[in-house]
Short mmCIF file of C-alpha atoms in Angstrom, two decimals:
data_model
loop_
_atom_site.label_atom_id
_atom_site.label_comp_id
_atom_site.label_asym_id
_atom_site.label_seq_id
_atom_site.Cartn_x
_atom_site.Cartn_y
_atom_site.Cartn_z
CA UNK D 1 -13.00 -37.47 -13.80
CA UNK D 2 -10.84 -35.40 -11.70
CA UNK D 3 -11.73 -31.80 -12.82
CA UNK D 4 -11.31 -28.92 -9.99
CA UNK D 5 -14.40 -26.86 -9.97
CA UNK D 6 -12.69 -24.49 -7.57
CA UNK D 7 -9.17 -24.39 -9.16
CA UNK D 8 -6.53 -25.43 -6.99
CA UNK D 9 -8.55 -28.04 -5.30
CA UNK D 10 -6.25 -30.39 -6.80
CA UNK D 11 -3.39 -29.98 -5.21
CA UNK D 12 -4.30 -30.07 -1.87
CA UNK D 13 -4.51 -33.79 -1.32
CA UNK D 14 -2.32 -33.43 1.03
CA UNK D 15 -5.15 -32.21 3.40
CA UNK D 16 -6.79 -35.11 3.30
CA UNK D 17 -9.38 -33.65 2.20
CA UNK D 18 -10.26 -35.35 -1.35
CA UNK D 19 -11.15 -32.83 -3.87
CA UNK D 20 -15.00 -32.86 -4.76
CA UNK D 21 -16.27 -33.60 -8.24
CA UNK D 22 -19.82 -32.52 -6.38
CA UNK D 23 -20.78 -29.41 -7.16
CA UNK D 24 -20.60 -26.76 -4.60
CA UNK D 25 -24.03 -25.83 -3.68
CA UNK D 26 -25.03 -29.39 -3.90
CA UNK D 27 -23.66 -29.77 -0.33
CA UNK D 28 -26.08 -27.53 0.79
CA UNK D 29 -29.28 -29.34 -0.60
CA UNK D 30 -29.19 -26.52 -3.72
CA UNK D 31 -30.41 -23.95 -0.98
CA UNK D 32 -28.52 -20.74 -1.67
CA UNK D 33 -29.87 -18.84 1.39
CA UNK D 34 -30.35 -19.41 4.85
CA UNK D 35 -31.47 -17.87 7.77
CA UNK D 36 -28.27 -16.88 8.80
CA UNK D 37 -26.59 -17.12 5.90
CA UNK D 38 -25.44 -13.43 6.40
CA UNK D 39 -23.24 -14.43 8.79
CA UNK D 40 -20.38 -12.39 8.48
CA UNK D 41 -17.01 -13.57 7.06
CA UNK D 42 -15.01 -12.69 10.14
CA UNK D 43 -17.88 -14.90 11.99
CA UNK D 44 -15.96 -17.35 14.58
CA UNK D 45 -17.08 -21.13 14.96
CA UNK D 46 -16.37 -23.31 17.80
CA UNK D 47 -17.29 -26.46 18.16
CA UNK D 48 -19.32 -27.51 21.17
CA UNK D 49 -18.60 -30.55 23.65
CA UNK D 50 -18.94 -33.85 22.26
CA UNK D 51 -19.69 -32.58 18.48
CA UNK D 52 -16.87 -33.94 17.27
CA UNK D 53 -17.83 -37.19 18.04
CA UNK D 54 -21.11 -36.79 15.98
CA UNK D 55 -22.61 -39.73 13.50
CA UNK D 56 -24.08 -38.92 10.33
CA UNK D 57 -22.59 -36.03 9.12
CA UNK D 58 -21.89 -35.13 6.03
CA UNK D 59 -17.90 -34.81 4.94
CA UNK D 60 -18.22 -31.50 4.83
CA UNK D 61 -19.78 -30.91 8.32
CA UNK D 62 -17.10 -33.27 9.66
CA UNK D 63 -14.54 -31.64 8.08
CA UNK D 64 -15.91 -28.13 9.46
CA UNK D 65 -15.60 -29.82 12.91
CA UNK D 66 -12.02 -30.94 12.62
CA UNK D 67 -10.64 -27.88 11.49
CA UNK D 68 -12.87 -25.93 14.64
CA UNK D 69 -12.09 -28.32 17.38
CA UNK D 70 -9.19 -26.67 18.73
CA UNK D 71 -9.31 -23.00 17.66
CA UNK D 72 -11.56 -20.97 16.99
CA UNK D 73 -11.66 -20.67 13.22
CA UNK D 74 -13.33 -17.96 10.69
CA UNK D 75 -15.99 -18.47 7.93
CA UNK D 76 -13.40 -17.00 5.71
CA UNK D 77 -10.94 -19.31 6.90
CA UNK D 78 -12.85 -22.75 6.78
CA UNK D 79 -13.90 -21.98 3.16
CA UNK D 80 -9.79 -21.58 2.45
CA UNK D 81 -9.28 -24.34 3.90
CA UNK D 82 -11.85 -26.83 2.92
CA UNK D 83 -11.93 -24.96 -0.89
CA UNK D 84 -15.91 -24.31 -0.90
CA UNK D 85 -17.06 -21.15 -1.69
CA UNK D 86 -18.14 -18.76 0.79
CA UNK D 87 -22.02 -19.11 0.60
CA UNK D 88 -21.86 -22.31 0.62
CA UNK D 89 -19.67 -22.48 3.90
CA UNK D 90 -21.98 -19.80 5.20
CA UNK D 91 -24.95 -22.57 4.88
CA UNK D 92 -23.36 -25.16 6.46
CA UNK D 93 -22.36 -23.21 9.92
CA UNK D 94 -25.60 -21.96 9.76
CA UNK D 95 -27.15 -25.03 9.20
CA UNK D 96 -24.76 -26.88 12.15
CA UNK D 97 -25.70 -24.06 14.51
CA UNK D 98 -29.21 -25.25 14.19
CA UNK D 99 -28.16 -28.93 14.81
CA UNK D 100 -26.43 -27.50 17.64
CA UNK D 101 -22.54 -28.74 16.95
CA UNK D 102 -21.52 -25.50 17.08
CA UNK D 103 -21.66 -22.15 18.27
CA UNK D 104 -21.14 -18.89 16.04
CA UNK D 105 -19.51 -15.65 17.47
CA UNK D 106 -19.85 -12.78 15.77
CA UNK D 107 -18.10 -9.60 17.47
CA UNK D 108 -20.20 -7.07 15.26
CA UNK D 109 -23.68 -6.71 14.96
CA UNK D 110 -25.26 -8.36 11.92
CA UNK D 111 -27.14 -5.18 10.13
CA UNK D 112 -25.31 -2.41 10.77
CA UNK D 113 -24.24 -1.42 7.23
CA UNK D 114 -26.36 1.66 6.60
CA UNK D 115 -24.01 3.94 4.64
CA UNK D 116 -24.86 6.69 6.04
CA UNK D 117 -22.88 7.91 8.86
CA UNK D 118 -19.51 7.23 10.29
CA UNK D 119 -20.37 4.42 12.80
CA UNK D 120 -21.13 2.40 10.35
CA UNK D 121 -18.84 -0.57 11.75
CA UNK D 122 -20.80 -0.70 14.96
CA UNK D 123 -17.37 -1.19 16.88
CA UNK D 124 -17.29 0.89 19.62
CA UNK D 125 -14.18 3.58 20.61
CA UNK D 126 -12.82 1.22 23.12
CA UNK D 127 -12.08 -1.51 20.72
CA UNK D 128 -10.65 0.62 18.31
CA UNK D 129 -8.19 2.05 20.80
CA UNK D 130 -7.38 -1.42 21.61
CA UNK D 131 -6.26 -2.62 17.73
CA UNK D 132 -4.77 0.96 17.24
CA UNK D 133 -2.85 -0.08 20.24
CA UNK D 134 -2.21 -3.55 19.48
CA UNK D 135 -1.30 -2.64 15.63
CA UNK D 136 1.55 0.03 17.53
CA UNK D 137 2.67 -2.69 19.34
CA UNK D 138 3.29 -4.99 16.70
CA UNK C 1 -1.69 8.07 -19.53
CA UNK C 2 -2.60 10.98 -17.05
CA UNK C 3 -0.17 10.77 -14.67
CA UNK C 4 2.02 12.48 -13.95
CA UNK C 5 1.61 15.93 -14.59
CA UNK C 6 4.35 16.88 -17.03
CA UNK C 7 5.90 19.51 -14.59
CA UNK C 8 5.33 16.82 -11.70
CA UNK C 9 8.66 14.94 -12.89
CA UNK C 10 10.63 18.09 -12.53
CA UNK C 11 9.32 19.66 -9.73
CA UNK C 12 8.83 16.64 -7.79
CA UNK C 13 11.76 13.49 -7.40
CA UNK C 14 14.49 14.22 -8.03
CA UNK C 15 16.17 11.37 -7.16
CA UNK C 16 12.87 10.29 -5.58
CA UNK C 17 11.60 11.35 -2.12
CA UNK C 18 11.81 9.27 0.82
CA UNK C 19 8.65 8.25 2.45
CA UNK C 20 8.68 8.75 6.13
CA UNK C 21 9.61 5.04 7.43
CA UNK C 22 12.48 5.37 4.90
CA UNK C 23 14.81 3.83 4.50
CA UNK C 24 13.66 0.62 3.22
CA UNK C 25 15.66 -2.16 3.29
CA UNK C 26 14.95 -4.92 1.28
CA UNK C 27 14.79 -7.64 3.60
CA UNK C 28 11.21 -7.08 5.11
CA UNK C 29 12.18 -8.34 8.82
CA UNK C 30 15.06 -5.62 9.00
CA UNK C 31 12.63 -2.98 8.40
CA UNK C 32 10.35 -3.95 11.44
CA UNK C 33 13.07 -2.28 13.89
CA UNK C 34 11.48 0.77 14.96
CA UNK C 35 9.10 -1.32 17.15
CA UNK C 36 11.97 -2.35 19.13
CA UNK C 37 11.92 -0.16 21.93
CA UNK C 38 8.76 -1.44 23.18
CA UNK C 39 8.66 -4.71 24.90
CA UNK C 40 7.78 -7.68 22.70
CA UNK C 41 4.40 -8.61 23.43
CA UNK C 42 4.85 -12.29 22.60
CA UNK C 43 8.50 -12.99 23.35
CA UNK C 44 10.81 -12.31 21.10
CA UNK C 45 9.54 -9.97 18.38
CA UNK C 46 7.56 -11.06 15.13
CA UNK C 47 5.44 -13.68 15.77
CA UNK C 48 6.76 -16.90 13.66
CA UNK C 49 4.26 -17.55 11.15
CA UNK C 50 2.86 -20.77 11.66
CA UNK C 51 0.25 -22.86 9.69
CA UNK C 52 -3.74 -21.59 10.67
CA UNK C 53 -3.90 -25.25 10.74
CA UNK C 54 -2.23 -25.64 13.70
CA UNK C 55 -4.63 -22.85 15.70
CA UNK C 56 -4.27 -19.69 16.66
CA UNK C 57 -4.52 -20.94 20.25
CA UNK C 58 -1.21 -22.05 20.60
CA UNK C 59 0.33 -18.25 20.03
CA UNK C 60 1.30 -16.47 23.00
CA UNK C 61 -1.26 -13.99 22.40
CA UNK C 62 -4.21 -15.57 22.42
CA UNK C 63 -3.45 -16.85 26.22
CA UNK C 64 -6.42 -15.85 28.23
CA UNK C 65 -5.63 -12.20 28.94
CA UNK C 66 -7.62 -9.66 30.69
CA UNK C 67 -8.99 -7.76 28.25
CA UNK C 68 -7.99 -4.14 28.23
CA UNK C 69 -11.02 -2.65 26.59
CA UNK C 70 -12.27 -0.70 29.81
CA UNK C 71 -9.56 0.45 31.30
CA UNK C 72 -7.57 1.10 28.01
CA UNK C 73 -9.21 4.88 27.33
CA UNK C 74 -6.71 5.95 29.23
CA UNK C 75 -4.01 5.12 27.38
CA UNK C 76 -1.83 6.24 24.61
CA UNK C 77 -3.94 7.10 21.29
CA UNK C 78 -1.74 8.82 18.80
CA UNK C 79 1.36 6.22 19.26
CA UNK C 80 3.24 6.03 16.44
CA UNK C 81 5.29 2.63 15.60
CA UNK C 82 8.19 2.61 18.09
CA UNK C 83 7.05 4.67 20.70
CA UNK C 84 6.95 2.41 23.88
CA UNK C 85 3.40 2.67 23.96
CA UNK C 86 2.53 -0.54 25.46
CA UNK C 87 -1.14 -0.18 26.74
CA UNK C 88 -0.71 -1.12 30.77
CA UNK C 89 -3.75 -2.58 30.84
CA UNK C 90 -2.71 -5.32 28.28
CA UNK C 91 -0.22 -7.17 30.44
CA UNK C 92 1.59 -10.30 29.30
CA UNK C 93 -0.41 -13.31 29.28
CA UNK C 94 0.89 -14.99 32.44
CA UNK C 95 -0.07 -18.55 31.79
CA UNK C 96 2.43 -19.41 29.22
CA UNK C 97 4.92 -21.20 29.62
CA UNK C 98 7.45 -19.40 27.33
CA UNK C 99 7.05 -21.28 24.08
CA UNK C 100 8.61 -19.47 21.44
CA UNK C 101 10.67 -22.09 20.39
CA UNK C 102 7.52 -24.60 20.78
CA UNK C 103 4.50 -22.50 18.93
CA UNK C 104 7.54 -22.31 16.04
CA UNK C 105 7.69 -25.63 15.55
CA UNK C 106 5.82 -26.23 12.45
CA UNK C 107 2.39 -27.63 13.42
CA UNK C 108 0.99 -30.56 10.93
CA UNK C 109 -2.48 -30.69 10.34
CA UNK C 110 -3.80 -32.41 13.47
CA UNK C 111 -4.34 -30.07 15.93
CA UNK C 112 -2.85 -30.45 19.46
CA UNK C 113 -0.04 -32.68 17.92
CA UNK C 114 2.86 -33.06 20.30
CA UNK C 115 5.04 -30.23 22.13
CA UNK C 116 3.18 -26.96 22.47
CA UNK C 117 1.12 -26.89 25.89
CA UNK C 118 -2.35 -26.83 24.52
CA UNK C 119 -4.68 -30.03 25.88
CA UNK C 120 -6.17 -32.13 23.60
CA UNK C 121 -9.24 -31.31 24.47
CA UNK C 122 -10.84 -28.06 24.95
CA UNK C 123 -10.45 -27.20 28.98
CA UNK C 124 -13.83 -26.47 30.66
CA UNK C 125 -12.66 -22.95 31.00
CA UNK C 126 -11.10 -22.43 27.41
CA UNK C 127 -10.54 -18.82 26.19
CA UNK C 128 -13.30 -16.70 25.44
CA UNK C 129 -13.71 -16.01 21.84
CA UNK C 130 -12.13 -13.44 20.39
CA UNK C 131 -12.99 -10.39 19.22
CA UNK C 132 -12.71 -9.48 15.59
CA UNK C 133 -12.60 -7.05 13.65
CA UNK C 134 -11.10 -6.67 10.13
CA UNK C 135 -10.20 -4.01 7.80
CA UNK C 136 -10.41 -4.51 3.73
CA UNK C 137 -7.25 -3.93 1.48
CA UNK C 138 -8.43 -2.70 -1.93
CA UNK C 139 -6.89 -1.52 -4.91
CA UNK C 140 -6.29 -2.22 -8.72
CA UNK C 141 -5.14 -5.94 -10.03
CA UNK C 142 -1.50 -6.52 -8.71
CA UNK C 143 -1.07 -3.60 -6.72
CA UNK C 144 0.19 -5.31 -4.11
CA UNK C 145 -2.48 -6.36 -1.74
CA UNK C 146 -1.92 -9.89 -0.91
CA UNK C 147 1.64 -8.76 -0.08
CA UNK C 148 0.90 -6.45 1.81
CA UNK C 149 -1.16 -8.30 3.95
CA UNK C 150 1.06 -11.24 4.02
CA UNK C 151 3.90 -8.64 5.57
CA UNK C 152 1.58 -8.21 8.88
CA UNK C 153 -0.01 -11.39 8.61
CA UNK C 154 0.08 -13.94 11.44
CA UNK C 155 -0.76 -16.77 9.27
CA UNK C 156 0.26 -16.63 5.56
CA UNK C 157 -2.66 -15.16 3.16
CA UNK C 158 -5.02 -17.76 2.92
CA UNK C 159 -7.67 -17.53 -0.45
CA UNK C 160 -10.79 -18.15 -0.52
CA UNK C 161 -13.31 -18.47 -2.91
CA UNK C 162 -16.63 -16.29 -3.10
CA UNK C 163 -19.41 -18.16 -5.09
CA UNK C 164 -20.86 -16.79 -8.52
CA UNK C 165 -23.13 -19.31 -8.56
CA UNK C 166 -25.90 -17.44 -6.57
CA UNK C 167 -25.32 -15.02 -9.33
CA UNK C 168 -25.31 -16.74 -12.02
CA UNK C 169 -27.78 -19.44 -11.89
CA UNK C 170 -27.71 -21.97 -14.75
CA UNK C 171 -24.31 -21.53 -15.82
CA UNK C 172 -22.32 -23.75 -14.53
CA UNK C 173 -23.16 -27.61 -14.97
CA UNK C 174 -22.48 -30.46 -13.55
CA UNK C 175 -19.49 -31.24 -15.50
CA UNK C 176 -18.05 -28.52 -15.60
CA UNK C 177 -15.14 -27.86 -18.17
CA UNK C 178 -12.10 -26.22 -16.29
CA UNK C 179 -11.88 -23.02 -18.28
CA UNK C 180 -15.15 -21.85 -16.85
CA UNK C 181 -13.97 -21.50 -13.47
CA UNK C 182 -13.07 -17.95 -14.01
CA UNK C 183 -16.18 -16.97 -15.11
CA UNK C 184 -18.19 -19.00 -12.11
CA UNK C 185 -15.28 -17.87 -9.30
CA UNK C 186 -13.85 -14.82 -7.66
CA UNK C 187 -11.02 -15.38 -5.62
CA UNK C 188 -9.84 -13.52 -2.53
CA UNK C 189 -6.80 -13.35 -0.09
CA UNK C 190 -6.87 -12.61 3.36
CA UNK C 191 -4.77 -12.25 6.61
CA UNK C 192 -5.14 -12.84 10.54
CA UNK C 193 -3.04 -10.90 12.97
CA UNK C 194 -3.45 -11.39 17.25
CA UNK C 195 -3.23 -8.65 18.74
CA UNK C 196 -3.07 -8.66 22.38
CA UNK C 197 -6.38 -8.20 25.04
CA UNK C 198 -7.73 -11.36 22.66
CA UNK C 199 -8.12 -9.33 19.66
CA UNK C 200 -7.90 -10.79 16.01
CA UNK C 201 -7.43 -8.27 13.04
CA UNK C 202 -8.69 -9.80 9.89
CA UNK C 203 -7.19 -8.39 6.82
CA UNK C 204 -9.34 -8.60 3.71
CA UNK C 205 -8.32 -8.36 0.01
CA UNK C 206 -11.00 -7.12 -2.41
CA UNK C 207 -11.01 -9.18 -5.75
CA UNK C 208 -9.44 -6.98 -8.11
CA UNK C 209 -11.73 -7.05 -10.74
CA UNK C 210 -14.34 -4.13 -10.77
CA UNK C 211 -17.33 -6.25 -11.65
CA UNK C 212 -16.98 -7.88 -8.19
CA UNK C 213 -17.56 -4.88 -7.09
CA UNK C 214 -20.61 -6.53 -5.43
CA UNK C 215 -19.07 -8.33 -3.71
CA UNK C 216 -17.71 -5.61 -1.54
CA UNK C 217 -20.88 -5.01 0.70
CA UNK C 218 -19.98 -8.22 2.27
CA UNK C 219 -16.25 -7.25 3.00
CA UNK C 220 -17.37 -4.03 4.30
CA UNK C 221 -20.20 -4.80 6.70
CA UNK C 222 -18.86 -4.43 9.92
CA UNK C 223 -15.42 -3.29 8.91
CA UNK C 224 -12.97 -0.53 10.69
CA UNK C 225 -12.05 0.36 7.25
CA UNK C 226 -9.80 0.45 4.06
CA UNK C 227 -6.38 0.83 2.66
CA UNK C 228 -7.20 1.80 -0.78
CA UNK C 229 -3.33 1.04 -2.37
CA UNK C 230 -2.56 2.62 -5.70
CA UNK C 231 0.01 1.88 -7.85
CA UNK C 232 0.77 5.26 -9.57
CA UNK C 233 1.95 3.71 -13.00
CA UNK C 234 -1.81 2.58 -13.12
CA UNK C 235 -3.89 5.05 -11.17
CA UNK C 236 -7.29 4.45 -13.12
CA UNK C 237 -7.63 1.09 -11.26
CA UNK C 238 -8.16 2.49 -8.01
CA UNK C 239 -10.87 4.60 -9.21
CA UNK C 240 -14.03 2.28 -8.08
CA UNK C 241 -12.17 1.33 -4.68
CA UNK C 242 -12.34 4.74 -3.71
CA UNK C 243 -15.66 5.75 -5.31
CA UNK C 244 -16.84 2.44 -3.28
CA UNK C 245 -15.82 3.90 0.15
CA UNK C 246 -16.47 7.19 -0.20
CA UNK C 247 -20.03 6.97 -1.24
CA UNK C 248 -20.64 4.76 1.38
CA UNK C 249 -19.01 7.03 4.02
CA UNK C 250 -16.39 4.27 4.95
CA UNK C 251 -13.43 5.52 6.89
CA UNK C 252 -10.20 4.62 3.97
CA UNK C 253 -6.87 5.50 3.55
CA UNK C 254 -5.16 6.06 0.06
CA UNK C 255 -1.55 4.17 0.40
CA UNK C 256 0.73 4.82 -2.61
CA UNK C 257 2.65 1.89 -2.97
CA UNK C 258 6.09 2.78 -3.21
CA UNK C 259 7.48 -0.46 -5.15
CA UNK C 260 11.25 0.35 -5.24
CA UNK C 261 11.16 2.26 -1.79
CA UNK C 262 11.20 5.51 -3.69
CA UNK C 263 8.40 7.82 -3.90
CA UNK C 264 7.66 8.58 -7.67
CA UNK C 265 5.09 11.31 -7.03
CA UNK C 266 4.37 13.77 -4.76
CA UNK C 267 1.41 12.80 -2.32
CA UNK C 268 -0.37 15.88 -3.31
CA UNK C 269 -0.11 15.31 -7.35
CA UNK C 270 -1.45 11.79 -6.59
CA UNK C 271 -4.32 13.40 -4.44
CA UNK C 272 -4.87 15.85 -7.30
CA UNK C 273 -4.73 13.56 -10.06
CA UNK C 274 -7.87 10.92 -8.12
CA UNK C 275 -9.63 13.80 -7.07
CA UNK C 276 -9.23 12.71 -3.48
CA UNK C 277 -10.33 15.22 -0.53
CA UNK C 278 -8.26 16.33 1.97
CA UNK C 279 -9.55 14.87 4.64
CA UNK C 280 -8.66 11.47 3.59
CA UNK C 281 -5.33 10.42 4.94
CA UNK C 282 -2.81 9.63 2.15
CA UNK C 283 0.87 8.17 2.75
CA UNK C 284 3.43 6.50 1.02
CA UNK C 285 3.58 2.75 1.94
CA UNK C 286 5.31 -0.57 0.81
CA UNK C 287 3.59 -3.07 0.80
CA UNK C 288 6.47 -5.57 1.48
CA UNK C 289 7.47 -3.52 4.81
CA UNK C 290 5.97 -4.73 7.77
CA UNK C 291 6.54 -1.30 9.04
CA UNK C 292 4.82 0.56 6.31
CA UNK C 293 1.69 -1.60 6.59
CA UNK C 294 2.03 -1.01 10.26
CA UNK C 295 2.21 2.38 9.25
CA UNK C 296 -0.45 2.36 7.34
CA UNK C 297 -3.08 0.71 9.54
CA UNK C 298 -2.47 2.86 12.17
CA UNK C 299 -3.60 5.53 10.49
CA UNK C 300 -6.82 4.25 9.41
CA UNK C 301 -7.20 2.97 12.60
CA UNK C 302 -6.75 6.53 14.17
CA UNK C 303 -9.21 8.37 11.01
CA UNK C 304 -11.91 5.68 11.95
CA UNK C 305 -11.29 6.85 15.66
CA UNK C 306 -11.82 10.37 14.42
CA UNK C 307 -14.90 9.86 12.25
CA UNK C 308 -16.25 7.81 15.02
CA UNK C 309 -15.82 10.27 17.63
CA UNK C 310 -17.52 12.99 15.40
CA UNK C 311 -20.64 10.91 14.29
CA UNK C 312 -21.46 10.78 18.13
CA UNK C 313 -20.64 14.25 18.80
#
């Protein structure tokens, strides 16, 4: 049976990347949470020396690998590209940043979301200026 | 429907009112030309769009440049699109060897394949990571947000998936008819843009649908902001995007989409009709102009600068 359980998983064969008939939290053991599975989306993952290169992987993990390897590359972006959902993409950086494949960047602090007040982001002036700049420059 | 105000159609356009970056053209690239008196920060103009498959690493702007953060303050703030406001501390990343042509070639899935001058491997002394920050693109069903990020988008919008399933426990099953997926899946589309001093600018769509509403605390966590766009033939949509930011005290812009380059409304009858203070920015846009997004940005970028610089006064 070739259902998509995330839509267009079909037609992206060309990836390489088979579409899964698993479902999508099954990757993750059925755990929904993590301990940094808060990660932000924006989070960056980059693969450290001689991960790539790692036995016993799942597909998943390896895939998360290849698609890190040379760039750094977003939570948002390897749950595009692989076609898992978020969470469950959250899980499994979190999970290989335990196993120690990979490191995590995140440029903005985890818990700053208060509500209240208008430093909310936690990004400072400086880096502001710098996008407002950059954007100007475009 | 609400809108317009009956006297709004005769006091307001006649013959519609041009939005500020008008005119707009309606090839998107042609549009972009007010930037050209400043130097091209990554030779030769818009950056091609090339597949996020290939890596960000191999665009000229994500060489290994100093990073301007420090010495930046003293630059120009309040440019505008065109101005030749160049921050001197971001200087041209020096250790590239020209590539246009090269980081355009389309670049297949495996990474490092062939002409540009990346290594296979990582280099011991490999760029620092990035800094990111993102701003979220809300607004009503089909207002235009995935265009408009695609228009300042390095990368084309890529979609993602959020997962119902922690929500909704029990529902799905393992197999799975097809015509549940839109009950057990929210979909949204986002962007990437470099910018130089080894910046990346995520854009973030919200999904449209209010009752993913909840989903929004995840978009907005650590975020410079929001475009809110509105579409003014269906102004009701916008209504929980801008309830959403404002109760939360997150810095957002109001863009009216403009979808035929004309201006339907006047800024202020829109502002009356959502019951929108004055202190939050509101402009005409188009989403399909690279220089109205620009546009558009900037000036969130610029309130956020403001709120931020009261909250620590």
């Amino acid at each position: 049976m070739t259902h998509a359980p995330f839509g267009s998983l079909g037609a992206h064969s060309a990836d390489g990347y088979e579409a899964s008939t698993v479902r999508p939290y099954a990757v993750t053991g059925g755990r929904v949470r993590s301990a940094l599975s808060d990660l932000p989306l924006e989070a960056l993952v980059e693969v450290m020396p001689g991960a790539v290169n790692s036995v016993g992987l799942t597909p998943e993990k390896r895939a998360i690998l290849q698609h890190a390897a040379h760039t750094y590359v977003s939570i948002a972006e390897l749950s595009a590209l692989l076609r898992l959902p978020l969470g469950v993409v959250r899980i499994l950086v979190a999970d290989m940043q335990e196993e120690g494949h990979i490191t995590v960047h995140t440029s903005t602090p985890v818990n700053v979301h208060t509500g209240h007040g208008s430093s909310h982001s936690g990004l400072s002036l400086s880096v502001l200026e710098s996008v407002l700049n950059g954007i100007s420059a475009l | 429907m609400a809108f317009p105000p009956s006297d709004s159609a005769t006091r307001g356009a006649s013959g519609g009112m041009s939005p500020a970056w008008a005119p707009v053209s309606q090839t998107v690239g042609a549009v972009g030309a007010p930037a050209a008196g400043a130097p091209a920060p990554a030779a030769g103009g818009n950056p091609p769009r090339q597949s996020v498959l290939g890596g960000g690493r191999n665009t000229a702007t994500d060489a290994p440049a100093p990073r301007p953060v420090a010495s930046a303050s003293s630059g120009p703030v309040t440019s505008v699109p065109g101005a030749s406001a160049q921050p001197a501390a971001a200087p041209r990343p020096v250790a590239q060897p020209v590539p246009t042509q090269q980081s355009q070639q389309p670049i297949a899935t495996a990474p490092g394949a062939g002409s540009a001058p990346q290594p296979a491997t990582k280099p011991a002394g490999q760029p620092a990571a990035p800094t990111v920050t993102k701003i979220v693109v809300a607004g009503g069903f089909a207002v235009g947000k995935t265009t408009f990020i695609g228009s300042i988008s390095d990368v084309d919008p890529l979609n993602t998936e959020a997962a119902m399933t922690e929500h909704s426990v029990g529902v799905d099953d393992a197999g799975g008819v097809s015509d549940r997926k839109t009950t057990t899946t929210v979909a949204m589309d986002f962007g990437r843009v470099a910018l130089p001093g080894n910046l990346w600018l995520y854009l973030f769509g919200t999904p449209g649908q209010d009752r993913f509403l909840f989903m929004w605390d995840d978009l907005a966590r650590g975020a410079i902001g929001a475009v809110v766009l509105v579409d003014t033939d269906r102004l009701e949509q916008c209504f929980p995007a801008i309830d959403y930011f404002e109760s939360r005290g997150i810095p957002f812009v109001v863009g009216v989409n403009c979808f035929d380059g004309v201006a339907k409304h006047r800024l202020e009858d829109v502002r009356e009709a959502l019951q929108v203070p004055a202190h939050v920015p509101m402009l005409y846009t188009d989403a399909r102009s690279r220089a109205a997004t620009k546009q558009t940005l900037i000036a969130l970028v610029q309130l956020a600068m403001r709120q931020l610089r009261g909250g620590a006064a």
